Structure formats: C-alpha cells, structure tokens
Coordinates of C-alpha atoms and ligand atoms in Angstrom, one line a residue:
M1 CA 0.5 -0.3 0.1
A2 CA 1.1 3.4 -0.4
P3 CA 2.3 5.3 2.2
F4 CA 0.4 7.9 3.4
T5 CA 0.3 11.7 1.7
T6 CA -2.3 15.0 1.8
I7 CA -3.8 17.1 0.2
H8 CA -2.0 19.2 0.4
R9 CA 1.9 17.2 -0.1
V10 CA 0.8 16.1 -3.7
F11 CA 0.0 20.2 -4.0
A12 CA 3.4 20.7 -3.6
E13 CA 4.5 17.6 -5.8
Q14 CA 2.1 18.7 -8.5
A15 CA 3.4 21.9 -8.1
E16 CA 7.2 21.6 -8.6
R17 CA 5.9 19.1 -10.9
R18 CA 4.1 21.5 -13.5
P19 CA 4.8 25.1 -12.3
G20 CA 3.7 27.1 -15.3
K21 CA 0.6 25.1 -15.6
A22 CA -2.4 27.0 -15.2
L23 CA -4.0 26.1 -12.4
F24 CA -6.6 28.7 -12.0
E25 CA -8.0 30.6 -15.9
L26 CA -10.3 34.0 -14.1
P27 CA -13.0 35.7 -15.9
D28 CA -10.8 38.8 -16.5
G29 CA -8.0 36.2 -18.4
R30 CA -5.5 35.8 -16.1
S31 CA -4.2 32.5 -14.9
V32 CA -2.6 31.4 -12.5
T33 CA 0.1 28.7 -12.6
Y34 CA 1.1 26.2 -10.2
A35 CA 4.1 28.0 -9.2
E36 CA 2.6 31.6 -7.7
T37 CA -0.3 29.4 -6.0
A38 CA 2.6 27.5 -4.4
E39 CA 4.4 31.2 -3.8
T40 CA 1.1 32.2 -2.3
V41 CA 0.5 29.2 0.0
R42 CA 3.8 29.5 1.7
R43 CA 3.7 33.4 2.3
I44 CA -0.2 32.6 3.9
A45 CA 1.7 29.9 6.1
A46 CA 4.6 32.3 7.1
R47 CA 1.5 34.6 7.8
L48 CA 0.5 31.9 9.6
L49 CA 2.7 31.3 11.8
A50 CA 3.3 34.4 12.9
D51 CA 0.1 34.7 13.4
G52 CA 1.0 31.7 16.7
V53 CA -1.4 28.7 14.4
T54 CA 0.4 25.6 15.9
P55 CA -0.7 22.5 14.0
G56 CA -3.9 21.7 15.5
D57 CA -5.3 25.2 15.9
R58 CA -8.2 26.6 14.1
V59 CA -7.9 28.9 11.3
A60 CA -11.8 30.2 10.2
M61 CA -12.0 31.5 6.7
Q62 CA -14.7 34.1 5.2
V63 CA -14.1 35.2 2.4
E64 CA -15.0 35.9 -1.5
K65 CA -14.3 33.2 -3.5
S66 CA -10.6 33.5 -5.2
P67 CA -6.7 32.2 -5.8
E68 CA -5.8 33.2 -2.7
A69 CA -8.5 32.1 -0.4
V70 CA -7.5 28.3 -2.1
A71 CA -4.2 29.0 -0.9
L72 CA -5.5 29.6 2.3
Y73 CA -6.9 27.2 3.0
L74 CA -3.4 24.3 1.7
A75 CA -0.9 26.6 4.4
T76 CA -3.4 26.2 6.7
L77 CA -3.5 22.1 5.4
R78 CA 0.6 22.9 5.6
I79 CA 1.1 24.2 8.8
G80 CA -1.2 21.7 10.2
G81 CA -3.9 23.9 11.4
V82 CA -8.1 23.2 10.4
L83 CA -9.3 25.5 8.1
L84 CA -13.0 26.3 9.1
P85 CA -14.6 27.2 6.0
L86 CA -17.2 29.6 6.8
N87 CA -20.9 31.3 4.3
T88 CA -19.9 34.6 3.1
A89 CA -23.7 34.5 3.5
Y90 CA -23.9 34.1 7.1
T91 CA -24.8 37.3 9.9
A92 CA -23.3 38.5 12.4
A93 CA -24.6 36.0 14.4
E94 CA -24.1 33.1 12.9
T95 CA -21.0 33.9 12.7
D96 CA -19.8 35.1 15.6
Y97 CA -21.8 31.5 17.0
V98 CA -19.4 29.4 14.4
I99 CA -16.4 31.7 15.6
G100 CA -17.2 31.3 19.5
D101 CA -18.1 27.3 19.2
A102 CA -14.5 26.9 17.5
R103 CA -12.2 29.3 18.9
P104 CA -9.9 29.4 16.0
R105 CA -6.0 30.9 16.2
V106 CA -7.4 33.6 13.3
F107 CA -9.8 34.8 11.7
V108 CA -9.7 35.8 8.3
C109 CA -12.4 37.3 6.5
S110 CA -13.3 40.2 4.2
P111 CA -12.1 43.3 4.7
E112 CA -15.7 45.2 4.0
R113 CA -16.6 42.2 6.7
L114 CA -14.0 43.6 9.3
P115 CA -15.5 46.6 10.2
G116 CA -18.9 45.4 11.3
H117 CA -17.9 41.4 12.4
D118 CA -14.3 42.4 14.7
H119 CA -13.9 39.6 16.2
R120 CA -10.8 41.4 18.3
G121 CA -12.7 41.6 21.6
E122 CA -13.0 37.6 22.2
G123 CA -9.8 37.6 23.9
D124 CA -6.6 37.9 23.3
E125 CA -5.8 34.8 21.3
L126 CA -8.0 35.4 18.1
V127 CA -6.2 37.5 15.5
V128 CA -8.2 38.4 12.4
E129 CA -6.9 38.8 9.5
T130 CA -8.1 39.8 5.9
L131 CA -8.5 38.9 2.7
G132 CA -10.0 40.4 -0.1
V133 CA -11.0 39.6 -3.6
S134 CA -8.3 40.7 -4.9
G135 CA -5.6 38.8 -2.7
D136 CA -5.3 42.9 -0.6
G137 CA -5.5 43.1 2.9
T138 CA -3.4 42.0 5.9
L139 CA -3.0 38.0 5.3
L140 CA -0.7 39.4 2.4
G141 CA 1.2 41.6 3.5
G142 CA -1.1 44.1 1.7
G143 CA -1.8 46.9 4.2
G144 CA -1.8 46.2 7.2
G145 CA 1.7 45.7 7.9
G146 CA 2.6 42.5 7.4
P147 CA 6.2 41.2 6.4
A148 CA 6.2 41.1 3.0
S149 CA 7.2 38.9 0.8
G150 CA 10.2 36.6 0.3
T151 CA 11.6 37.6 3.9
L152 CA 8.6 35.9 6.1
P153 CA 10.1 33.6 8.7
G154 CA 9.5 29.9 8.4
D155 CA 9.5 30.5 4.4
G156 CA 11.6 27.6 3.1
G157 CA 9.3 25.9 0.8
H158 CA 10.2 22.9 0.7
H159 CA 8.9 20.0 1.1
S160 CA 10.6 18.9 5.2
E161 CA 8.0 22.2 6.2
L162 CA 5.2 20.6 4.8
H163 CA 3.4 19.0 8.4
D164 CA 3.4 15.3 8.1
A165 CA -0.2 15.1 8.9
G166 CA -1.8 11.3 9.7
P167 CA -4.8 10.2 8.2
D168 CA -7.0 10.5 11.8
D169 CA -5.3 14.2 12.2
P170 CA -8.1 16.6 12.0
A171 CA -7.7 18.9 8.2
S172 CA -11.1 20.6 8.7
I173 CA -14.2 21.6 10.5
L174 CA -16.9 22.4 8.4
Y175 CA -20.3 23.9 10.2
T176 CA -23.9 21.9 9.1
S177 CA -27.3 23.4 10.9
G178 CA -29.5 20.2 12.2
T179 CA -32.4 19.4 13.8
T180 CA -31.7 21.6 17.9
G181 CA -31.2 24.9 15.5
R182 CA -27.8 25.1 16.4
P183 CA -24.8 24.7 14.3
K184 CA -22.6 21.9 14.7
G185 CA -18.8 20.8 13.4
A186 CA -18.2 18.2 11.4
V187 CA -15.2 17.6 11.6
L188 CA -12.8 15.5 8.6
T189 CA -10.2 14.2 8.8
H190 CA -6.9 14.4 6.8
G191 CA -7.8 10.7 4.9
N192 CA -10.9 11.6 4.8
L193 CA -9.9 14.0 1.9
V194 CA -7.6 12.0 0.5
S195 CA -9.0 9.4 0.8
N196 CA -12.7 10.3 -0.8
C197 CA -10.6 12.4 -3.6
R198 CA -8.6 9.8 -4.7
A199 CA -11.4 6.9 -4.9
L200 CA -13.5 10.3 -7.2
L201 CA -10.4 10.5 -10.0
D202 CA -11.1 7.6 -10.4
A203 CA -14.1 7.0 -10.4
W204 CA -14.6 9.8 -12.7
R205 CA -11.5 9.3 -14.7
Y206 CA -10.4 12.8 -14.1
T207 CA -7.0 14.0 -15.0
A208 CA -4.7 16.3 -15.8
D209 CA -6.7 17.0 -18.9
D210 CA -9.3 18.4 -17.2
R211 CA -10.3 21.8 -17.5
L212 CA -13.1 22.0 -14.9
I213 CA -15.7 25.2 -14.5
H214 CA -15.9 26.5 -11.6
A215 CA -18.6 28.1 -10.4
L216 CA -19.7 26.8 -6.4
P217 CA -19.1 28.1 -3.7
I218 CA -15.8 27.0 -2.0
F219 CA -17.1 27.2 2.0
H220 CA -18.7 23.6 1.5
V221 CA -17.4 20.0 0.8
H222 CA -19.1 19.9 -2.5
G223 CA -16.5 22.9 -4.2
L224 CA -14.2 22.7 -2.2
F225 CA -13.2 18.9 -1.0
V226 CA -14.7 17.8 -4.4
A227 CA -14.0 20.1 -7.5
V228 CA -10.6 22.0 -6.4
N229 CA -10.0 18.6 -4.1
M230 CA -9.8 16.6 -7.1
T231 CA -8.4 19.6 -9.7
L232 CA -5.7 20.4 -7.7
M233 CA -4.6 16.3 -6.9
A234 CA -4.2 15.3 -10.9
G235 CA -2.9 18.9 -11.4
A236 CA -6.0 20.2 -13.7
S237 CA -6.9 23.6 -14.3
M238 CA -10.4 25.5 -13.7
Y239 CA -12.3 27.6 -14.9
Y240 CA -12.7 29.8 -11.1
L241 CA -15.6 31.9 -11.5
P242 CA -17.3 34.1 -8.2
G243 CA -20.3 32.5 -9.2
F244 CA -23.2 30.5 -10.8
D245 CA -23.9 32.3 -13.9
A246 CA -25.6 30.3 -16.6
G247 CA -23.9 32.4 -19.7
T248 CA -20.7 32.7 -18.6
V249 CA -20.4 29.3 -18.0
I250 CA -22.3 28.4 -21.6
D251 CA -20.0 30.7 -22.8
L252 CA -16.6 28.6 -21.4
L253 CA -18.8 24.6 -22.8
P254 CA -16.4 24.2 -25.2
E255 CA -12.9 25.4 -24.5
A256 CA -13.9 23.1 -20.7
T257 CA -14.1 19.4 -19.7
V258 CA -16.2 18.8 -16.7
L259 CA -18.7 20.4 -14.8
M260 CA -19.4 19.9 -11.7
G261 CA -22.6 21.9 -10.1
V262 CA -25.9 21.7 -7.7
P263 CA -29.1 20.7 -9.8
T264 CA -29.8 25.0 -9.3
F265 CA -27.0 24.7 -12.2
Y266 CA -28.3 22.1 -14.1
T267 CA -32.3 23.7 -14.5
R268 CA -31.0 27.6 -15.2
L269 CA -28.4 26.2 -18.0
L270 CA -31.5 24.2 -19.6
G271 CA -33.2 27.7 -19.6
E272 CA -30.8 28.2 -22.0
D273 CA -31.6 28.2 -26.3
R274 CA -27.5 28.5 -26.3
L275 CA -27.1 25.0 -24.7
T276 CA -26.4 22.4 -27.1
P277 CA -24.5 19.5 -28.0
E278 CA -22.5 22.0 -30.5
S279 CA -21.4 24.5 -27.4
C280 CA -20.6 21.6 -25.1
A281 CA -18.3 19.2 -27.7
S282 CA -15.3 19.1 -25.6
M283 CA -17.5 18.1 -23.0
R284 CA -16.7 15.4 -21.3
L285 CA -18.8 15.1 -17.9
F286 CA -21.6 16.9 -15.9
V287 CA -22.2 16.5 -12.8
S288 CA -24.6 16.7 -9.9
G289 CA -25.4 16.7 -6.4
S290 CA -25.8 18.5 -3.3
A291 CA -29.9 18.1 -4.0
P292 CA -32.2 15.9 -5.9
L293 CA -31.9 16.2 -9.9
L294 CA -35.1 15.7 -11.0
A295 CA -35.3 13.1 -13.2
R296 CA -37.0 14.9 -15.9
D297 CA -34.6 17.3 -15.8
H298 CA -32.2 14.7 -16.0
Q299 CA -33.7 13.6 -19.2
A300 CA -34.5 16.7 -20.7
F301 CA -30.4 17.4 -20.2
E302 CA -29.6 14.2 -22.6
A303 CA -31.9 15.4 -24.7
R304 CA -30.6 18.3 -25.5
T305 CA -27.1 18.4 -25.7
G306 CA -26.0 14.4 -25.1
H307 CA -25.2 14.1 -22.0
A308 CA -26.8 11.7 -19.5
I309 CA -25.6 13.6 -16.1
L310 CA -23.9 11.9 -13.9
E311 CA -25.8 12.1 -10.1
R312 CA -23.6 10.8 -6.9
Y313 CA -24.8 11.3 -3.3
G314 CA -22.8 12.8 -0.9
M315 CA -22.7 14.8 2.8
T316 CA -20.7 17.0 5.5
E317 CA -20.1 14.4 7.1
T318 CA -19.4 12.2 5.0
G319 CA -16.9 13.4 1.5
M320 CA -19.0 11.4 -1.6
N321 CA -20.6 8.4 -0.5
T322 CA -22.4 6.5 -4.1
T323 CA -21.5 7.7 -8.0
N324 CA -23.9 6.9 -11.0
P325 CA -21.0 5.1 -13.0
Y326 CA -19.0 6.8 -16.1
D327 CA -18.1 4.3 -17.7
G328 CA -19.5 0.0 -17.7
G329 CA -23.3 1.4 -16.8
P330 CA -26.3 2.9 -17.6
R331 CA -25.9 6.6 -15.9
K332 CA -30.1 6.3 -14.6
P333 CA -32.4 9.7 -13.7
G334 CA -33.8 9.5 -10.4
T335 CA -31.0 7.6 -8.4
V336 CA -27.2 8.2 -7.5
G337 CA -25.2 5.5 -8.0
K338 CA -23.6 2.5 -6.1
P339 CA -21.2 3.0 -3.3
L340 CA -17.3 4.3 -4.4
P341 CA -14.6 1.7 -3.8
G342 CA -13.5 1.5 -0.2
V343 CA -17.4 3.0 1.3
E344 CA -20.5 0.9 2.3
T345 CA -23.9 1.8 2.1
R346 CA -27.3 0.1 3.8
V347 CA -30.6 0.8 4.5
T348 CA -31.9 0.4 7.2
D349 CA -35.1 0.4 10.0
R350 CA -34.9 3.6 11.5
E351 CA -36.3 1.9 15.3
S352 CA -34.1 -1.5 15.2
G353 CA -31.4 -0.8 12.7
R354 CA -32.1 -3.9 10.8
A355 CA -31.2 -3.6 7.6
L356 CA -33.8 -4.1 5.1
P357 CA -33.4 -6.3 1.6
D358 CA -33.2 -4.4 -1.4
G359 CA -36.6 -2.8 -2.5
E360 CA -37.0 -1.3 0.5
T361 CA -37.8 2.6 1.7
G362 CA -35.3 2.8 5.5
I363 CA -32.5 5.4 6.3
I364 CA -29.8 5.8 4.7
E365 CA -26.2 4.5 6.9
V366 CA -22.5 4.4 5.7
R367 CA -19.5 3.3 6.8
G368 CA -15.7 3.9 4.8
P369 CA -12.8 6.1 5.0
N370 CA -15.1 8.4 3.8
V371 CA -16.3 9.2 7.0
F372 CA -16.1 12.0 9.8
A373 CA -14.4 11.3 12.5
G374 CA -17.2 13.6 14.7
Y375 CA -18.9 17.1 15.0
W376 CA -16.6 19.1 17.4
Q377 CA -16.5 18.9 21.1
L378 CA -20.2 16.4 20.8
P379 CA -19.1 12.8 21.9
E380 CA -22.3 12.3 22.9
K381 CA -24.6 13.7 19.8
T382 CA -21.4 12.1 17.8
A383 CA -21.9 8.8 19.6
S384 CA -25.8 9.2 18.8
E385 CA -25.1 8.8 15.2
F386 CA -23.5 6.2 14.9
R387 CA -24.6 2.7 15.1
A388 CA -22.3 0.3 17.8
D389 CA -20.0 -1.5 14.4
G390 CA -19.0 2.2 12.8
F391 CA -22.2 2.9 10.3
F392 CA -23.1 6.8 10.2
V393 CA -26.9 7.4 10.3
T394 CA -27.6 9.4 7.4
G395 CA -30.9 10.9 8.6
D396 CA -31.7 10.5 4.2
L397 CA -34.7 7.9 2.5
G398 CA -33.7 5.2 0.3
H399 CA -33.6 2.6 -1.5
V400 CA -31.8 0.2 -3.8
D401 CA -32.9 -1.3 -7.2
E402 CA -31.8 -5.1 -8.6
D403 CA -29.0 -3.4 -9.7
G404 CA -27.3 -1.7 -6.6
Y405 CA -28.7 1.4 -7.3
L406 CA -30.3 3.8 -4.5
S407 CA -32.8 6.5 -4.5
I408 CA -33.0 8.3 -2.1
V409 CA -36.5 8.9 -2.1
G410 CA -36.9 11.7 1.3
R411 CA -34.4 12.6 4.1
D412 CA -36.0 11.4 7.8
K413 CA -34.3 14.4 9.0
D414 CA -35.9 18.2 9.0
L415 CA -34.0 19.8 6.5
V416 CA -35.1 22.0 3.8
I417 CA -32.0 21.9 0.7
S418 CA -33.1 25.7 -1.1
G419 CA -30.4 25.6 -4.3
G420 CA -27.8 23.5 -2.7
L421 CA -27.8 25.1 0.1
N422 CA -29.3 23.3 3.3
V423 CA -31.7 25.1 5.9
Y424 CA -32.5 24.0 9.3
P425 CA -36.2 24.9 10.2
K426 CA -35.9 24.5 13.6
E427 CA -33.4 27.4 13.4
I428 CA -36.1 29.8 12.0
E429 CA -38.5 28.3 13.6
Q430 CA -37.1 29.6 17.5
L431 CA -36.9 33.0 16.0
L432 CA -40.5 33.1 15.3
D433 CA -41.8 31.8 17.5
V434 CA -40.0 34.4 20.3
H435 CA -42.0 36.5 18.8
P436 CA -45.1 38.5 20.8
E437 CA -47.4 38.0 17.8
V438 CA -46.5 33.9 17.0
L439 CA -48.0 31.5 19.7
E440 CA -46.4 29.0 17.2
S441 CA -45.0 28.3 13.8
A442 CA -43.3 25.2 11.0
V443 CA -41.3 26.2 8.7
I444 CA -41.7 23.4 5.5
G445 CA -39.6 23.1 2.1
V446 CA -41.8 23.3 -0.6
P447 CA -40.8 22.4 -4.7
H448 CA -39.7 25.0 -6.5
P449 CA -39.3 26.0 -9.7
D450 CA -35.3 27.8 -9.6
F451 CA -33.6 26.0 -5.8
G452 CA -35.4 23.2 -6.7
E453 CA -37.5 23.5 -2.7
T454 CA -37.5 26.5 -1.3
V455 CA -38.5 28.1 2.9
V456 CA -42.0 28.9 3.6
A457 CA -43.1 29.6 7.4
V458 CA -46.4 28.2 8.3
V459 CA -47.3 30.7 11.1
V460 CA -50.1 30.3 14.5
P461 CA -51.1 34.0 15.0
A462 CA -50.9 34.6 18.9
P463 CA -54.3 35.2 20.3
G464 CA -55.5 38.6 19.7
S465 CA -52.6 39.1 17.9
A466 CA -52.4 39.7 13.6
P467 CA -48.8 40.0 12.2
R468 CA -47.8 41.4 9.2
A469 CA -45.9 38.3 7.2
D470 CA -43.4 41.3 5.4
A471 CA -43.1 42.3 9.8
L472 CA -42.5 39.5 11.3
L473 CA -40.2 38.3 8.4
D474 CA -38.0 41.6 9.2
A475 CA -38.3 39.8 12.8
V476 CA -35.5 37.0 11.5
A477 CA -34.0 38.2 8.6
G478 CA -30.9 40.5 10.8
E479 CA -30.3 37.1 12.1
L480 CA -30.3 34.4 9.4
A481 CA -28.7 34.1 5.6
R482 CA -30.5 35.3 3.8
Y483 CA -30.8 32.1 1.7
K484 CA -32.4 30.9 4.8
H485 CA -35.6 33.7 4.8
P486 CA -39.0 32.4 4.4
R487 CA -39.9 33.1 0.5
A488 CA -43.8 33.1 1.8
V489 CA -45.2 33.3 5.3
R490 CA -49.0 31.3 5.6
F491 CA -51.6 31.3 8.7
V492 CA -53.2 29.3 10.0
E493 CA -55.2 28.4 13.7
A494 CA -53.4 25.6 14.5
L495 CA -51.2 23.5 13.2
P496 CA -51.8 19.6 12.2
R497 CA -51.1 16.9 14.9
N498 CA -50.6 13.1 14.8
V499 CA -51.9 11.7 18.2
M500 CA -48.8 12.1 20.1
G501 CA -48.0 16.0 19.4
K502 CA -45.8 15.7 16.6
V503 CA -46.7 18.7 14.3
Q504 CA -47.7 16.9 11.3
K505 CA -44.7 17.9 7.9
A506 CA -45.3 16.1 5.9
E507 CA -48.8 17.7 5.6
L508 CA -48.4 21.2 5.3
R509 CA -46.3 20.2 2.9
R510 CA -48.7 18.4 1.0
C511 CA -50.9 21.4 1.5
Y512 CA -48.4 23.4 0.2
A513 CA -46.9 22.1 -3.1
D514 CA -48.1 24.3 -5.6
L515 CA -46.9 27.7 -3.7
F516 CA -43.8 28.6 -6.0
V517 CA -44.6 25.9 -9.1
D518 CA -45.6 28.8 -11.4
A519 CA -43.3 31.3 -10.4
G520 CA -40.8 32.8 -12.2
A521 CA -36.4 31.8 -11.2
G522 CA -35.5 33.4 -7.2
S523 CA -39.3 35.2 -6.7
D524 CA -40.4 35.4 -3.7
A525 CA -43.8 34.5 -1.8
P526 CA -46.6 34.8 -4.2
Ligands
MLC601 C1 -29.1 32.8 -2.8 N1 -30.3 32.8 -2.9 C2 -31.0 32.0 -2.3 C3 -29.6 31.1 -2.9 N2 -28.5 31.4 -3.2 N3 -32.1 31.9 -1.5 C4 -32.0 30.8 -1.2 N4 -31.2 29.4 -1.3 C5 -30.6 28.9 -2.4 N5 -29.7 28.4 -3.2 C6 -30.2 34.0 -2.5 C7 -29.7 35.3 -2.9 O1 -29.0 35.6 -1.4 C8 -30.5 36.2 -3.8 O2 -30.8 36.5 -2.5 C9 -31.5 35.0 -3.8 O3 -31.8 34.3 -3.5 C10 -31.5 34.6 -5.5 O4 -30.6 34.9 -5.1 P1 -29.7 34.5 -6.8 O5 -29.3 35.6 -8.0 O6 -30.4 33.1 -7.9 O7 -28.9 33.6 -6.4 P2 -27.5 32.7 -7.0 O8 -26.0 33.4 -6.6 O9 -27.4 32.9 -8.7 O10 -27.2 31.2 -6.3 C11 -27.9 30.3 -5.9 C12 -27.2 29.6 -6.6 C13 -26.1 29.6 -5.6 C14 -27.5 27.9 -6.9 C15 -26.3 29.5 -8.2 O11 -26.8 28.8 -4.3 C16 -24.7 28.2 -5.1 O12 -24.7 28.5 -5.4 N6 -25.4 27.2 -4.4 C17 -24.9 26.2 -4.6 C18 -24.5 25.5 -3.3 C19 -23.5 24.1 -2.6 O13 -22.4 24.4 -3.4 N7 -23.9 23.9 -2.4 C20 -23.6 22.3 -1.5 C21 -22.9 21.7 -0.2 S1 -22.1 20.8 -0.2 P3 -32.2 38.6 -2.9 O14 -31.5 39.5 -1.4 O15 -31.2 39.3 -4.3 O16 -33.5 38.2 -2.7 C22 -22.9 18.9 -0.2 C23 -22.2 17.7 -0.2 C24 -22.9 16.9 -1.0 O17 -24.3 19.3 0.2 O18 -23.2 16.4 -1.5 O19 -22.6 17.7 -2.2
AMP602 P1 -25.1 18.6 3.3 O1 -25.6 18.8 4.6 O2 -25.3 20.3 3.2 O3 -23.8 17.6 3.1 O4 -26.3 17.8 2.4 C1 -26.5 16.9 2.7 C2 -27.0 16.0 2.2 O5 -27.9 16.8 0.7 C3 -27.7 15.2 2.5 O6 -28.1 14.5 3.3 C4 -28.6 14.4 1.0 O7 -29.9 15.0 1.7 C5 -28.7 15.9 0.0 N1 -28.1 15.7 -1.2 C6 -26.8 15.7 -1.3 N2 -26.5 14.4 -3.1 C7 -28.1 14.5 -3.1 C8 -28.3 14.0 -4.4 N3 -27.5 13.5 -5.1 N4 -29.4 13.5 -4.3 C9 -30.1 13.8 -3.1 N5 -30.5 14.5 -1.9 C10 -29.0 14.4 -2.5

C-alpha cells in the first residue's frame, strides 16, 4: 500500500511537476499557475505561523472566492492547522456562534466584513486577518503592516517543511446546522479528504488534461473538497468563477471538459437557448449533486445536449458516498448510483437498525474512510449518530434497486435543501416562536422551480394578534443568512398534529406544495 499522503503534499508535488501550468483561469483572462499558487501558499503559511498557529489550531476563513482563498486553505493544512470555512452569507450572529464554538486562532475575513464583525473583542487569542477578492488585505501583507513577500519566517518552501499529518488528524471543520437548530462542526480528517478525492478521481477518470468549470462556493464540501481537491490532486486546471451565471458557463463550455454543480445549475442551463450539442462538444462530464436532480431535468438535459448528467450523493459529514457510473453501466435518472470504492452503504429500519432487503425504503447508513471523525466537542451527539458497528446514520431515506443503484426518496431529518444549501427549519422556528405576535410556527420546504425547494413559514398567531408577514420576516431577517429566509408566510389557526402531538410537516408540505409551481426563478412569496 502507498504511504499516506495529504492534499497539501500532493499539491506541492504537482506544483514542482508542472510549475508553469495554469491552476486558475479567471474571468478577466488572467491565469494563476501552480508555481504562483505554491508561492502564495508559502507566504500565507508563514503569516499564519507568525500569527501563532500551531498544529491543531483552527483557522477560520470567511472570504469571497479568490485564488488566494484556496491558497489559504492549503497554507492552513501545510502548517498543521484546521480549516474552518464559513459561508459568506452568514449574518454576524451566525458567524459569532461558529467562531465562539470553534475558537479559531486566526479569523480571516473580507476587508469589507471587518468593520461590522471585528472579533478582536473576544479575547487575546483570536488574530483577525483580512483577505480581499484580489488578494489584498493583511494576510498577504498588503496594507496591514504584514511582512513583505520572500522575507517571511519559515518560508523555506521545501517539502520537509510541510506538516506531516496522519490520516486521523483533523484537516477541516465544516459547520452544519441540525435538528437542534444549533450548528455543529463536522470534523473531517486528512484521511477523509484524500481517500474521497482519490476515489472520485478514479471513478470519474479525472486527469491533468481536465479543465473544470468551477462555479460553486468554496465553503462547502462540493466546491472545496470535491471540485478544488480533485483539480489540485490531478494537476488539472479550472475556470474559476465567482459564482454561477448560466451565460458565462455556456460561454466557457467549448473550452472545458467537466462541470460540477447543484441541480439549480442544470435547470438554469436548460433555460438557455445556447445549450446545444455543439456548445458541449468538448465536454466529457456533467456532475450533479448536493440536492436531488429531478429525473425530468436529467432527461431534458440529455435530450438537449446528448450528455447524461452523472448524479452522485454526498454529505458534509461523509464527503461523497455513491456515484452513477462514468462508464460500464447506465446513469440512471432519479438514482445516485452505487457506493464509491471503499465506501459501504446500507438501508436500514430506523428504529431497530435492521438491514432491509433491496427494494425496501429505510434510512441510508454509510461506513468507510470518507466518514468524518465526529462533531466538534460533541461526543454524545456523535455517538448518537453512529451504529455500534461504525455505520453513520445519514438521515436520508432511500432504497436500492435490482442493479444495486441507490435512490434517495426523502429525508428522515427535518431539512430543506434550497439551491444546494441546507436550511434547518428549527433554526427559523426558534426565531419566529419568540416573536410576541406568534404562538407557534412550522417551517417547511416546498417545491420551487429554480431552487428545487424553498422555505415557507406556517405561523399560528398569538391570541388577539394579527401579525403581518413582512413584519415577521423583518424580525428574523437580521439573524439569518438570506438563503434561509422564508419566501412565503402562511397564517393558520392551528398546526396539524398527530396523536403524539407532533406537528405533521408532511401534511403541511402537501398543503402548500403548489405555492411556487408557476413562480419564476428567484421569485419571492407569490
Ligand atoms: C442565493 N440565494 C438563495 C440561494 N442562493 N436563496 C435560496 N437558496 C439559495 N441556494 C438568494 C440570494 O441571496 C438572492 O437574494 C436571491 O436568493 C437570488 O439569488 P440568485 O442570484 O438567484 O442566486 P445565485 O447567486 O445565482 O445563487 C444560486 C445558486 C447558489 C444555486 C447558484 O446558491 C449556489 O451556488 N448553490 C450551491 C451551494 C453548494 O455549493 N452546495 C453544496 C453543499 S455541500 P436577494 O436578496 O437578491 O433576493 C453538500 C454535500 C454534497 O451538500 O453532496 O455536495
Ligand atoms: P450537506 O449537509 O449540506 O452536506 O447536505 C447533505 C445532504 O444533501 C444529504 O444528506 C442529502 O439529503 C442531500 N443530497 C446530497 N446529494 C444528493 C443527491 N444527489 N440527491 C438527493 N439528495 C442529495
């Protein structure tokens, strides 16, 4: 067996092997090579060391997408730090919670974010650095009085200086909310990242010849630990976009070979006349994941382009679990394929944990080198999500067909996935329920033509109150990232409950299923 290696070590090797090759192709026509990125990694690593980061320390990153942000990720790993990527849409309250929980040594934020979110008051421990979208800010020494390039302590740039992480050492903590309404940190190890990346490179035949269109955010598993890691490890290049814009992606298709996206990417691309077999002539692979891709969109995409989208299934806590085949079998619409090599999945009965025969629907469980180490400082919560034999209980519902393909048919966890972003109803309900004009609330996800699902709040007014929807939304808006905001509020006299008193969300979802059916992309409450 090959000795254990890490993402940052493979990157360093790639940078030596192909220094002049473009890693990033930017929208303004500039490119950034492997060697240039390696140099930025060394500079940032030196800065982080000077900030006092030691192995195991967390480095929080809440910055706009830039090549330097990827360098910050690699620099953190290079010195044994643990990367804590934060969604740039988080409000100050959401950010403060995560910073307070994970206690990073350094918090790197956008320069624009600094005035509103200066965490320096949280004790001497936290060092705040800034990194702007064009590499400006204190982190790279431009404007914050940091040391100049090339003269930094520890800036040797040799492999021997790379931190020698083991497979079980933490590499990153990704916060994911939960049914409790409080975000919890999923601790991913170096072994998780490398093993999953290797399995995907192999499964999708991803090589140095690939040119990826990267239009995802880099604060989630999909954009960072799938798309970026695969590109770095393969020595490939990426068209690195600030976000998803259908027109820009279509412009790039003739230059590219692979696109990785959430289903909203594909529904939006289908709305473009320029999506044709000709525009996709150089493309070899379209991947979808993070949320269910409707079979109808899969079929429409194939009819329009000749390409069957390859759907795969993953999770923050597990990285990628299953994938449809690249070759050697059909990519079945409505399925997420089979387990990646080394990954085991099974479908069980929720209560007893008994494995169910193929065809029966139950909870999907996963075991393998991809499965995270646990929730940050929550050993009991961690233990409650694992079976005694090491399988992780995903909370997704599914079944396996006669060919071994897994289909996800629903969720046992109370979760809305809007445009590939997770929204936990509890977090919103807790805010609504403390409003003086609200007796109680239930937050649900309903079908949406652009985001797949969107958030709706069903509210029972307090006795004698007649709250207005916009006033309620205003009251919670300041606490919640924009993507979590309910897009409609409906008032009811009482919430439907079962005999146990539990709110029947399935009934509410049925009741409001058509709310956005005819709504256009991006529309708010009809
Ligand atoms: C943006 N908005 C959203 C939203 N994204 N609202 C709900 N859900 C979303 N996902 C808000 C914007 O703030 C804006 O607010 C309004 O909605 C319209 O925005 P837009 O311009 O249409 O959105 P856009 O910027 O184009 O973003 C949409 C998107 C993006 C789908 C391209 O959300 C995205 O890139 N999603 C991918 C998320 C992701 O990477 N998930 C992977 C998680 S990892 P206003 O104020 O203007 O109305 C994972 C594991 C796995 O799940 O298996 O991969
Ligand atoms: P996150 O916690 O953001 O990583 O989201 C993980 C969840 O996204 C999973 O538990 C699934 O519910 C969902 N998910 C990911 N990929 C798919 C897919 N291909 N089809 C359906 N749901 C998916």
